[in-house]
PDB file of C-alpha atoms and ligand atoms in Angstrom:
ATOM      1  CA  MET H  13       0.000   0.000   0.000  1.00  0.00           C
ATOM      2  CA  ARG H  14       1.651   3.231  -1.121  1.00  0.00           C
ATOM      3  CA  HIS H  15      -0.874   5.922  -0.151  1.00  0.00           C
ATOM      4  CA  LEU H  16      -4.207   5.983   1.697  1.00  0.00           C
ATOM      5  CA  LEU H  17      -6.184   8.671  -0.107  1.00  0.00           C
ATOM      6  CA  GLY H  18      -9.701   7.239   0.280  1.00  0.00           C
ATOM      7  CA  ILE H  19     -11.796   4.087   0.660  1.00  0.00           C
ATOM      8  CA  ALA H  20     -13.015   4.318  -2.964  1.00  0.00           C
ATOM      9  CA  GLY H  21     -11.413   1.587  -5.039  1.00  0.00           C
ATOM     10  CA  TRP H  22     -10.588  -0.714  -2.135  1.00  0.00           C
ATOM     11  CA  ARG H  23     -11.744  -4.333  -2.279  1.00  0.00           C
ATOM     12  CA  ARG H  24     -13.336  -6.086   0.672  1.00  0.00           C
ATOM     13  CA  ASP H  25     -10.381  -8.431   1.185  1.00  0.00           C
ATOM     14  CA  GLU H  26      -7.943  -5.482   1.231  1.00  0.00           C
ATOM     15  CA  LEU H  27     -10.030  -3.643   3.839  1.00  0.00           C
ATOM     16  CA  GLU H  28     -10.302  -6.797   5.929  1.00  0.00           C
ATOM     17  CA  ALA H  29      -6.557  -7.397   5.729  1.00  0.00           C
ATOM     18  CA  LEU H  30      -5.903  -3.887   7.076  1.00  0.00           C
ATOM     19  CA  LEU H  31      -8.436  -4.367   9.894  1.00  0.00           C
ATOM     20  CA  ASP H  32      -6.812  -7.725  10.721  1.00  0.00           C
ATOM     21  CA  ARG H  33      -3.430  -6.008  10.832  1.00  0.00           C
ATOM     22  CA  ALA H  34      -4.903  -3.397  13.239  1.00  0.00           C
ATOM     23  CA  GLN H  35      -5.974  -6.198  15.561  1.00  0.00           C
ATOM     24  CA  ALA H  36      -2.299  -6.912  16.315  1.00  0.00           C
ATOM     25  CA  HIS H  37      -1.814  -3.252  17.262  1.00  0.00           C
ATOM     26  CA  LEU H  38      -4.355  -3.229  20.097  1.00  0.00           C
ATOM     27  CA  PRO H  39      -2.985  -2.564  23.598  1.00  0.00           C
ATOM     28  CA  GLY H  40      -1.324  -5.700  24.965  1.00  0.00           C
ATOM     29  CA  GLY H  41      -0.234  -6.811  21.492  1.00  0.00           C
ATOM     30  CA  PRO H  42       3.379  -7.423  20.450  1.00  0.00           C
ATOM     31  CA  ASP H  43       5.863  -4.572  20.852  1.00  0.00           C
ATOM     32  CA  ALA H  44       6.100  -2.690  17.547  1.00  0.00           C
ATOM     33  CA  SER H  45       8.484   0.078  18.542  1.00  0.00           C
ATOM     34  CA  HIS H  46      11.018  -1.080  15.909  1.00  0.00           C
ATOM     35  CA  VAL H  47       8.603  -0.805  12.953  1.00  0.00           C
ATOM     36  CA  LEU H  48       9.299   2.870  12.145  1.00  0.00           C
ATOM     37  CA  ARG H  49      12.394   3.421  14.320  1.00  0.00           C
ATOM     38  CA  GLY H  50      14.587   6.175  12.902  1.00  0.00           C
ATOM     39  CA  ARG H  51      11.875   7.303  10.503  1.00  0.00           C
ATOM     40  CA  VAL H  52       9.725  10.435  10.533  1.00  0.00           C
ATOM     41  CA  VAL H  53       5.944  10.816  10.230  1.00  0.00           C
ATOM     42  CA  ALA H  54       4.913  14.372   9.293  1.00  0.00           C
ATOM     43  CA  ASN H  55       1.475  15.628  10.305  1.00  0.00           C
ATOM     44  CA  LEU H  56       0.354  18.455   7.991  1.00  0.00           C
ATOM     45  CA  PHE H  57      -2.902  19.833   9.333  1.00  0.00           C
ATOM     46  CA  PHE H  58      -4.363  22.744   7.386  1.00  0.00           C
ATOM     47  CA  GLU H  59      -7.596  22.388   9.429  1.00  0.00           C
ATOM     48  CA  ASP H  60      -8.215  22.024  13.160  1.00  0.00           C
ATOM     49  CA  SER H  61      -8.242  18.571  14.733  1.00  0.00           C
ATOM     50  CA  THR H  62      -8.265  17.023  18.182  1.00  0.00           C
ATOM     51  CA  ARG H  63      -8.611  13.270  17.702  1.00  0.00           C
ATOM     52  CA  THR H  64      -7.177  12.591  14.264  1.00  0.00           C
ATOM     53  CA  ARG H  65      -3.896  14.437  14.699  1.00  0.00           C
ATOM     54  CA  SER H  66      -3.249  13.178  18.235  1.00  0.00           C
ATOM     55  CA  SER H  67      -4.173   9.656  17.188  1.00  0.00           C
ATOM     56  CA  PHE H  68      -1.718   9.642  14.251  1.00  0.00           C
ATOM     57  CA  GLU H  69       0.919  11.065  16.587  1.00  0.00           C
ATOM     58  CA  VAL H  70       0.408   8.412  19.271  1.00  0.00           C
ATOM     59  CA  ALA H  71       0.290   5.704  16.581  1.00  0.00           C
ATOM     60  CA  ALA H  72       3.554   6.907  15.000  1.00  0.00           C
ATOM     61  CA  ARG H  73       5.347   7.113  18.364  1.00  0.00           C
ATOM     62  CA  LYS H  74       4.199   3.595  19.307  1.00  0.00           C
ATOM     63  CA  LEU H  75       5.884   2.419  16.097  1.00  0.00           C
ATOM     64  CA  GLY H  76       9.096   4.168  17.149  1.00  0.00           C
ATOM     65  CA  ALA H  77       8.863   7.071  14.649  1.00  0.00           C
ATOM     66  CA  ASP H  78       9.740  10.700  15.258  1.00  0.00           C
ATOM     67  CA  VAL H  79       6.786  13.004  14.630  1.00  0.00           C
ATOM     68  CA  LEU H  80       6.897  16.359  12.896  1.00  0.00           C
ATOM     69  CA  ASN H  81       3.749  18.286  13.781  1.00  0.00           C
ATOM     70  CA  TRP H  82       3.100  21.096  11.317  1.00  0.00           C
ATOM     71  CA  SER H  83      -0.023  23.212  11.565  1.00  0.00           C
ATOM     72  CA  TYR H  84      -1.182  26.096   9.434  1.00  0.00           C
ATOM     73  CA  ALA H  85      -1.420  28.395  12.481  1.00  0.00           C
ATOM     74  CA  GLY H  86       1.942  30.141  12.738  1.00  0.00           C
ATOM     75  CA  SER H  87       3.150  28.744   9.375  1.00  0.00           C
ATOM     76  CA  SER H  88       4.217  30.540   6.190  1.00  0.00           C
ATOM     77  CA  VAL H  89       0.786  29.874   4.651  1.00  0.00           C
ATOM     78  CA  SER H  90      -0.031  33.377   5.934  1.00  0.00           C
ATOM     79  CA  LYS H  91       2.857  34.653   3.753  1.00  0.00           C
ATOM     80  CA  GLY H  92       1.355  33.110   0.632  1.00  0.00           C
ATOM     81  CA  GLU H  93       3.183  29.752   0.476  1.00  0.00           C
ATOM     82  CA  THR H  94       1.283  27.237  -1.654  1.00  0.00           C
ATOM     83  CA  LEU H  95       0.151  23.762  -0.585  1.00  0.00           C
ATOM     84  CA  LEU H  96       2.694  22.088  -2.885  1.00  0.00           C
ATOM     85  CA  ASP H  97       5.567  24.288  -1.735  1.00  0.00           C
ATOM     86  CA  THR H  98       4.725  23.541   1.901  1.00  0.00           C
ATOM     87  CA  ALA H  99       4.471  19.797   1.172  1.00  0.00           C
ATOM     88  CA  ARG H 100       7.713  19.689  -0.856  1.00  0.00           C
ATOM     89  CA  ASN H 101       9.597  21.541   1.889  1.00  0.00           C
ATOM     90  CA  ILE H 102       8.329  19.157   4.545  1.00  0.00           C
ATOM     91  CA  GLU H 103       9.223  16.244   2.244  1.00  0.00           C
ATOM     92  CA  ALA H 104      12.786  17.588   1.972  1.00  0.00           C
ATOM     93  CA  MET H 105      13.108  16.893   5.713  1.00  0.00           C
ATOM     94  CA  GLY H 106      12.785  13.200   4.883  1.00  0.00           C
ATOM     95  CA  PRO H 107       9.511  11.813   6.285  1.00  0.00           C
ATOM     96  CA  ALA H 108       8.440   8.266   5.436  1.00  0.00           C
ATOM     97  CA  VAL H 109       4.777   9.334   5.553  1.00  0.00           C
ATOM     98  CA  ILE H 110       2.967  12.664   5.250  1.00  0.00           C
ATOM     99  CA  VAL H 111      -0.449  12.719   6.970  1.00  0.00           C
ATOM    100  CA  ILE H 112      -2.490  15.586   5.564  1.00  0.00           C
ATOM    101  CA  ARG H 113      -5.797  17.270   6.400  1.00  0.00           C
ATOM    102  CA  HIS H 114      -7.049  20.063   4.148  1.00  0.00           C
ATOM    103  CA  ARG H 115     -10.290  21.942   3.557  1.00  0.00           C
ATOM    104  CA  SER H 116     -10.100  21.237  -0.206  1.00  0.00           C
ATOM    105  CA  SER H 117     -11.243  17.898  -1.625  1.00  0.00           C
ATOM    106  CA  GLY H 118      -8.372  16.284  -3.514  1.00  0.00           C
ATOM    107  CA  ALA H 119      -5.539  18.105  -1.711  1.00  0.00           C
ATOM    108  CA  PRO H 120      -3.910  14.872  -0.397  1.00  0.00           C
ATOM    109  CA  GLY H 121      -4.156  13.341  -3.906  1.00  0.00           C
ATOM    110  CA  LEU H 122      -2.448  16.390  -5.385  1.00  0.00           C
ATOM    111  CA  VAL H 123       0.360  16.196  -2.830  1.00  0.00           C
ATOM    112  CA  ALA H 124       0.724  12.434  -3.447  1.00  0.00           C
ATOM    113  CA  ARG H 125       1.382  13.111  -7.142  1.00  0.00           C
ATOM    114  CA  HIS H 126       4.240  15.491  -6.302  1.00  0.00           C
ATOM    115  CA  VAL H 127       6.128  13.811  -3.457  1.00  0.00           C
ATOM    116  CA  LYS H 128       8.014  10.517  -3.263  1.00  0.00           C
ATOM    117  CA  CYS H 129       6.945   9.515   0.273  1.00  0.00           C
ATOM    118  CA  ALA H 130       3.616   7.928   1.254  1.00  0.00           C
ATOM    119  CA  VAL H 131       0.602  10.213   1.776  1.00  0.00           C
ATOM    120  CA  VAL H 132      -2.319   9.528   4.128  1.00  0.00           C
ATOM    121  CA  ASN H 133      -5.538  11.525   3.824  1.00  0.00           C
ATOM    122  CA  ALA H 134      -6.657  12.678   7.299  1.00  0.00           C
ATOM    123  CA  GLY H 135      -9.761  14.408   5.891  1.00  0.00           C
ATOM    124  CA  ASP H 136     -10.099  16.480   2.698  1.00  0.00           C
ATOM    125  CA  GLY H 137     -13.047  18.836   2.354  1.00  0.00           C
ATOM    126  CA  ALA H 138     -16.302  16.897   2.028  1.00  0.00           C
ATOM    127  CA  HIS H 139     -14.530  14.121   0.109  1.00  0.00           C
ATOM    128  CA  GLU H 140     -13.016  11.327   2.258  1.00  0.00           C
ATOM    129  CA  HIS H 141     -11.696  10.536   5.735  1.00  0.00           C
ATOM    130  CA  PRO H 142     -10.528   6.936   5.272  1.00  0.00           C
ATOM    131  CA  SER H 143      -8.827   6.369   8.637  1.00  0.00           C
ATOM    132  CA  GLN H 144     -12.052   7.395  10.411  1.00  0.00           C
ATOM    133  CA  ALA H 145     -14.135   4.944   8.358  1.00  0.00           C
ATOM    134  CA  LEU H 146     -11.642   2.152   9.022  1.00  0.00           C
ATOM    135  CA  LEU H 147     -11.662   2.756  12.787  1.00  0.00           C
ATOM    136  CA  ASP H 148     -15.471   2.883  12.765  1.00  0.00           C
ATOM    137  CA  ALA H 149     -15.637  -0.409  10.854  1.00  0.00           C
ATOM    138  CA  PHE H 150     -13.035  -1.892  13.223  1.00  0.00           C
ATOM    139  CA  THR H 151     -15.156  -0.874  16.242  1.00  0.00           C
ATOM    140  CA  LEU H 152     -18.305  -2.431  14.763  1.00  0.00           C
ATOM    141  CA  ARG H 153     -16.435  -5.592  13.767  1.00  0.00           C
ATOM    142  CA  GLN H 154     -15.051  -5.849  17.303  1.00  0.00           C
ATOM    143  CA  ARG H 155     -18.628  -5.762  18.661  1.00  0.00           C
ATOM    144  CA  TRP H 156     -20.327  -7.882  16.030  1.00  0.00           C
ATOM    145  CA  GLY H 157     -17.674 -10.109  14.458  1.00  0.00           C
ATOM    146  CA  ARG H 158     -19.007  -9.477  10.935  1.00  0.00           C
ATOM    147  CA  LEU H 159     -20.886  -6.559   9.391  1.00  0.00           C
ATOM    148  CA  ASP H 160     -22.880  -8.678   6.914  1.00  0.00           C
ATOM    149  CA  GLY H 161     -26.607  -8.122   7.207  1.00  0.00           C
ATOM    150  CA  ARG H 162     -26.263  -5.329   9.786  1.00  0.00           C
ATOM    151  CA  THR H 163     -27.948  -1.955   9.243  1.00  0.00           C
ATOM    152  CA  VAL H 164     -25.913   1.171   9.982  1.00  0.00           C
ATOM    153  CA  LEU H 165     -27.887   4.419  10.071  1.00  0.00           C
ATOM    154  CA  ILE H 166     -25.883   7.599   9.438  1.00  0.00           C
ATOM    155  CA  VAL H 167     -27.800  10.667  10.662  1.00  0.00           C
ATOM    156  CA  GLY H 168     -27.125  14.351  10.145  1.00  0.00           C
ATOM    157  CA  ASP H 169     -25.131  16.682   7.936  1.00  0.00           C
ATOM    158  CA  VAL H 170     -24.138  14.149   5.285  1.00  0.00           C
ATOM    159  CA  LEU H 171     -23.631  16.897   2.689  1.00  0.00           C
ATOM    160  CA  HIS H 172     -20.530  18.321   4.375  1.00  0.00           C
ATOM    161  CA  SER H 173     -19.286  15.042   5.857  1.00  0.00           C
ATOM    162  CA  ARG H 174     -16.210  13.251   4.555  1.00  0.00           C
ATOM    163  CA  VAL H 175     -16.802  10.788   7.416  1.00  0.00           C
ATOM    164  CA  ALA H 176     -20.195   9.823   5.943  1.00  0.00           C
ATOM    165  CA  ARG H 177     -18.801   9.301   2.429  1.00  0.00           C
ATOM    166  CA  SER H 178     -15.891   7.136   3.568  1.00  0.00           C
ATOM    167  CA  ASN H 179     -18.140   5.172   5.925  1.00  0.00           C
ATOM    168  CA  LEU H 180     -20.747   4.547   3.254  1.00  0.00           C
ATOM    169  CA  LEU H 181     -18.064   3.077   0.961  1.00  0.00           C
ATOM    170  CA  CYS H 182     -16.333   1.107   3.723  1.00  0.00           C
ATOM    171  CA  LEU H 183     -19.421  -0.323   5.446  1.00  0.00           C
ATOM    172  CA  LYS H 184     -21.005  -1.315   2.117  1.00  0.00           C
ATOM    173  CA  ALA H 185     -17.802  -3.022   1.010  1.00  0.00           C
ATOM    174  CA  LEU H 186     -17.806  -4.994   4.278  1.00  0.00           C
ATOM    175  CA  GLY H 187     -21.377  -6.234   3.725  1.00  0.00           C
ATOM    176  CA  ALA H 188     -23.506  -3.841   5.811  1.00  0.00           C
ATOM    177  CA  ARG H 189     -26.689  -2.066   4.749  1.00  0.00           C
ATOM    178  CA  VAL H 190     -26.183   1.701   5.034  1.00  0.00           C
ATOM    179  CA  VAL H 191     -29.105   4.134   5.447  1.00  0.00           C
ATOM    180  CA  LEU H 192     -28.457   7.893   5.407  1.00  0.00           C
ATOM    181  CA  CYS H 193     -30.929  10.223   7.082  1.00  0.00           C
ATOM    182  CA  GLY H 194     -31.113  13.990   7.407  1.00  0.00           C
ATOM    183  CA  PRO H 195     -32.958  17.071   6.187  1.00  0.00           C
ATOM    184  CA  PRO H 196     -33.243  17.169   2.360  1.00  0.00           C
ATOM    185  CA  THR H 197     -30.907  20.199   2.256  1.00  0.00           C
ATOM    186  CA  LEU H 198     -28.138  18.216   3.975  1.00  0.00           C
ATOM    187  CA  LEU H 199     -28.268  15.022   1.874  1.00  0.00           C
ATOM    188  CA  PRO H 200     -26.200  15.314  -1.325  1.00  0.00           C
ATOM    189  CA  PRO H 201     -27.224  13.643  -4.597  1.00  0.00           C
ATOM    190  CA  GLY H 202     -25.450  10.435  -5.586  1.00  0.00           C
ATOM    191  CA  LEU H 203     -25.704   8.500  -2.297  1.00  0.00           C
ATOM    192  CA  GLU H 204     -27.808   5.745  -3.895  1.00  0.00           C
ATOM    193  CA  GLU H 205     -25.224   5.314  -6.655  1.00  0.00           C
ATOM    194  CA  MET H 206     -22.688   4.690  -3.872  1.00  0.00           C
ATOM    195  CA  GLY H 207     -24.919   1.927  -2.458  1.00  0.00           C
ATOM    196  CA  GLY H 208     -26.718   3.930   0.247  1.00  0.00           C
ATOM    197  CA  GLU H 209     -30.426   4.169   1.023  1.00  0.00           C
ATOM    198  CA  VAL H 210     -31.769   7.650   1.731  1.00  0.00           C
ATOM    199  CA  THR H 211     -34.609   8.790   4.004  1.00  0.00           C
ATOM    200  CA  HIS H 212     -35.769  11.934   5.802  1.00  0.00           C
ATOM    201  CA  GLN H 213     -37.934   9.982   8.279  1.00  0.00           C
ATOM    202  CA  LEU H 214     -35.686   9.254  11.260  1.00  0.00           C
ATOM    203  CA  ASP H 215     -38.394   7.784  13.487  1.00  0.00           C
ATOM    204  CA  ALA H 216     -39.476   5.319  10.801  1.00  0.00           C
ATOM    205  CA  VAL H 217     -35.996   3.925  10.207  1.00  0.00           C
ATOM    206  CA  LEU H 218     -34.513   4.129  13.717  1.00  0.00           C
ATOM    207  CA  PRO H 219     -35.960   0.780  14.951  1.00  0.00           C
ATOM    208  CA  GLN H 220     -34.192  -1.037  12.063  1.00  0.00           C
ATOM    209  CA  ALA H 221     -30.707   0.187  12.978  1.00  0.00           C
ATOM    210  CA  ASP H 222     -28.038  -2.008  14.555  1.00  0.00           C
ATOM    211  CA  ALA H 223     -25.869   1.095  14.900  1.00  0.00           C
ATOM    212  CA  VAL H 224     -26.556   4.821  14.616  1.00  0.00           C
ATOM    213  CA  MET H 225     -23.718   7.097  13.578  1.00  0.00           C
ATOM    214  CA  CYS H 226     -24.406  10.740  14.448  1.00  0.00           C
ATOM    215  CA  LEU H 227     -22.834  13.573  12.478  1.00  0.00           C
ATOM    216  CA  ARG H 228     -22.217  17.138  13.631  1.00  0.00           C
ATOM    217  CA  LEU H 229     -23.797  20.078  11.806  1.00  0.00           C
ATOM    218  CA  GLN H 230     -20.594  21.314  10.149  1.00  0.00           C
ATOM    219  CA  THR H 231     -21.570  24.982  10.201  1.00  0.00           C
ATOM    220  CA  GLU H 232     -18.016  26.131   9.396  1.00  0.00           C
ATOM    221  CA  ARG H 233     -18.409  24.419   5.998  1.00  0.00           C
ATOM    222  CA  MET H 234     -21.883  25.821   5.277  1.00  0.00           C
ATOM    223  CA  SER H 235     -22.019  28.510   2.619  1.00  0.00           C
ATOM    224  CA  GLU H 236     -25.713  29.288   3.143  1.00  0.00           C
ATOM    225  CA  ALA H 237     -28.563  28.694   5.625  1.00  0.00           C
ATOM    226  CA  PHE H 238     -29.387  24.995   5.264  1.00  0.00           C
ATOM    227  CA  LEU H 239     -31.705  24.813   8.291  1.00  0.00           C
ATOM    228  CA  PRO H 240     -34.427  26.908   9.939  1.00  0.00           C
ATOM    229  CA  SER H 241     -32.678  26.550  13.346  1.00  0.00           C
ATOM    230  CA  GLN H 242     -30.547  24.146  15.383  1.00  0.00           C
ATOM    231  CA  ARG H 243     -33.499  23.633  17.712  1.00  0.00           C
ATOM    232  CA  GLU H 244     -35.707  22.510  14.813  1.00  0.00           C
ATOM    233  CA  TYR H 245     -32.901  20.243  13.610  1.00  0.00           C
ATOM    234  CA  SER H 246     -32.613  18.636  17.062  1.00  0.00           C
ATOM    235  CA  ARG H 247     -36.358  18.114  17.248  1.00  0.00           C
ATOM    236  CA  LEU H 248     -36.397  16.231  13.940  1.00  0.00           C
ATOM    237  CA  PHE H 249     -32.971  14.562  13.839  1.00  0.00           C
ATOM    238  CA  GLY H 250     -31.392  14.704  17.306  1.00  0.00           C
ATOM    239  CA  ILE H 251     -30.661  11.370  19.022  1.00  0.00           C
ATOM    240  CA  THR H 252     -32.481  12.034  22.297  1.00  0.00           C
ATOM    241  CA  PRO H 253     -33.091   9.625  25.215  1.00  0.00           C
ATOM    242  CA  ALA H 254     -36.660   9.134  23.928  1.00  0.00           C
ATOM    243  CA  ARG H 255     -35.357   8.106  20.499  1.00  0.00           C
ATOM    244  CA  ALA H 256     -32.683   5.871  22.056  1.00  0.00           C
ATOM    245  CA  GLU H 257     -35.539   4.054  23.844  1.00  0.00           C
ATOM    246  CA  ARG H 258     -37.023   3.151  20.468  1.00  0.00           C
ATOM    247  CA  MET H 259     -33.800   1.653  19.105  1.00  0.00           C
ATOM    248  CA  LYS H 260     -33.108  -2.108  19.125  1.00  0.00           C
ATOM    249  CA  PRO H 261     -32.086  -3.152  22.659  1.00  0.00           C
ATOM    250  CA  ASP H 262     -28.454  -3.748  21.687  1.00  0.00           C
ATOM    251  CA  ALA H 263     -28.104  -1.025  19.021  1.00  0.00           C
ATOM    252  CA  LEU H 264     -24.894   1.003  19.257  1.00  0.00           C
ATOM    253  CA  VAL H 265     -24.331   4.768  19.012  1.00  0.00           C
ATOM    254  CA  LEU H 266     -21.224   6.138  17.273  1.00  0.00           C
ATOM    255  CA  HIS H 267     -19.946   9.674  16.690  1.00  0.00           C
ATOM    256  CA  PRO H 268     -16.684  10.694  14.970  1.00  0.00           C
ATOM    257  CA  GLY H 269     -16.378  13.784  17.197  1.00  0.00           C
ATOM    258  CA  PRO H 270     -16.406  16.606  17.944  1.00  0.00           C
ATOM    259  CA  ILE H 271     -19.888  16.312  19.517  1.00  0.00           C
ATOM    260  CA  ASN H 272     -22.204  19.274  19.743  1.00  0.00           C
ATOM    261  CA  ARG H 273     -23.931  17.967  22.850  1.00  0.00           C
ATOM    262  CA  GLY H 274     -27.655  18.554  22.844  1.00  0.00           C
ATOM    263  CA  VAL H 275     -27.803  19.245  19.099  1.00  0.00           C
ATOM    264  CA  GLU H 276     -27.245  15.991  17.142  1.00  0.00           C
ATOM    265  CA  LEU H 277     -26.773  13.845  20.250  1.00  0.00           C
ATOM    266  CA  SER H 278     -28.067  14.165  23.788  1.00  0.00           C
ATOM    267  CA  PRO H 279     -25.397  13.993  26.541  1.00  0.00           C
ATOM    268  CA  VAL H 280     -27.349  11.175  28.237  1.00  0.00           C
ATOM    269  CA  VAL H 281     -27.047   9.025  25.108  1.00  0.00           C
ATOM    270  CA  ALA H 282     -23.458  10.093  24.331  1.00  0.00           C
ATOM    271  CA  ASP H 283     -22.368   8.943  27.798  1.00  0.00           C
ATOM    272  CA  GLY H 284     -24.856   6.060  28.067  1.00  0.00           C
ATOM    273  CA  PRO H 285     -24.533   2.286  27.654  1.00  0.00           C
ATOM    274  CA  ARG H 286     -25.158   2.277  23.878  1.00  0.00           C
ATOM    275  CA  SER H 287     -22.286   4.646  23.189  1.00  0.00           C
ATOM    276  CA  VAL H 288     -19.026   3.284  21.730  1.00  0.00           C
ATOM    277  CA  ILE H 289     -17.620   6.761  21.119  1.00  0.00           C
ATOM    278  CA  LEU H 290     -14.528   6.331  23.304  1.00  0.00           C
ATOM    279  CA  GLU H 291     -13.981   2.811  21.920  1.00  0.00           C
ATOM    280  CA  GLN H 292     -13.799   4.458  18.488  1.00  0.00           C
ATOM    281  CA  VAL H 293     -11.076   6.787  19.773  1.00  0.00           C
ATOM    282  CA  ALA H 294      -9.108   3.979  21.434  1.00  0.00           C
ATOM    283  CA  ASN H 295      -9.370   1.758  18.341  1.00  0.00           C
ATOM    284  CA  GLY H 296      -8.283   4.704  16.187  1.00  0.00           C
ATOM    285  CA  VAL H 297      -4.734   4.372  17.480  1.00  0.00           C
ATOM    286  CA  ALA H 298      -4.510   0.678  16.543  1.00  0.00           C
ATOM    287  CA  VAL H 299      -6.020   1.296  13.105  1.00  0.00           C
ATOM    288  CA  ARG H 300      -3.639   4.206  12.422  1.00  0.00           C
ATOM    289  CA  ARG H 301      -0.664   2.121  13.551  1.00  0.00           C
ATOM    290  CA  ALA H 302      -1.698  -0.435  10.913  1.00  0.00           C
ATOM    291  CA  ILE H 303      -2.122   2.310   8.290  1.00  0.00           C
ATOM    292  CA  LEU H 304       1.301   3.858   8.970  1.00  0.00           C
ATOM    293  CA  GLU H 305       2.938   0.427   9.020  1.00  0.00           C
ATOM    294  CA  ALA H 306       1.352  -0.496   5.687  1.00  0.00           C
ATOM    295  CA  CYS H 307       2.213   2.823   4.037  1.00  0.00           C
ATOM    296  CA  ALA H 308       5.814   2.983   5.249  1.00  0.00           C
ATOM    297  CA  SER H 309       6.772  -0.608   4.423  1.00  0.00           C
TER     298      SER H 309
HETATM  299  C1  LIG F 496     -14.580  14.895  11.625  1.00  0.00           C
HETATM  300  C2  LIG F 496     -13.842  15.617  10.532  1.00  0.00           C
HETATM  301  O1  LIG F 496     -13.017  16.499  10.769  1.00  0.00           O
HETATM  302  O2  LIG F 496     -14.088  15.236   9.402  1.00  0.00           O
HETATM  303  N1  LIG F 496     -13.884  14.697  12.796  1.00  0.00           N
HETATM  304  C3  LIG F 496     -12.935  13.695  12.878  1.00  0.00           C
HETATM  305  O3  LIG F 496     -11.941  13.701  12.214  1.00  0.00           O
HETATM  306  N2  LIG F 496     -13.160  12.681  13.723  1.00  0.00           N
HETATM  307  C4  LIG F 496     -15.995  15.274  11.778  1.00  0.00           C
HETATM  308  C5  LIG F 496     -16.376  16.703  12.068  1.00  0.00           C
HETATM  309  O4  LIG F 496     -15.602  17.628  11.925  1.00  0.00           O
HETATM  310  O5  LIG F 496     -17.542  16.888  12.425  1.00  0.00           O
END
């Protein structure tokens, strides 16, 4: 595996092989501190991040790598330096892998065409966020064994969500049924062509779900008013304790973070027994260790 730019184009057996590899990177697994010893992983984050950047950093350090953390704040981007100039300069410092997050779809692909090292997409615009989809699939597989025949309901601002796109591709490839639900203004065209089912009726579909993945309203990516109000959104699409009551008894709740508590997800549900949100974060390190190992070898 040279780069990880998206889930699109991956076969089921390739995804499963990566998830199997991640299994060996769970806490308590064999020491892997020699895997990237003496090598550098460069984090290039042109957008804010809490989980993804820290998770790649912890993963890289567990593999013995040195980590170069670059962020746009305080960088020469403010002086007009281009994406490719920034990437080429970081590459000149010799990293084995560049992990990149950017507000523009396709930015990691562009960088990958101009550098010799491996490139991992840590989220590009509304396009893809493959490491998030892989850690979500890993978490569900850990709970269920297999995803075949399971229904995953993705609820919220699908239009602006790279997490939703990558998850739709990944979960479908692994055999799950994927239903996407949200207000018509926040569901992009083309989801059915990618294998998804689309609905605006949350209460009708909720009892069918084996897992519900909540998405944040990504207001910083909204160019216009897509909703009457957040309160109206919560009334129609928020995962409240009353809605959680109507889910299957063992249905799980996921969220990629950051959570806007009380908007898309009630705090009681986020911190309740259905929630696997912190399992997602913990598994993220193992999955990213597997990704870095695969890309750097
Ligand atoms: C998401 C992102 O940045 O795409 N967060 C993440 O990486 N886990 C989702 C979001 O911003 O809402």
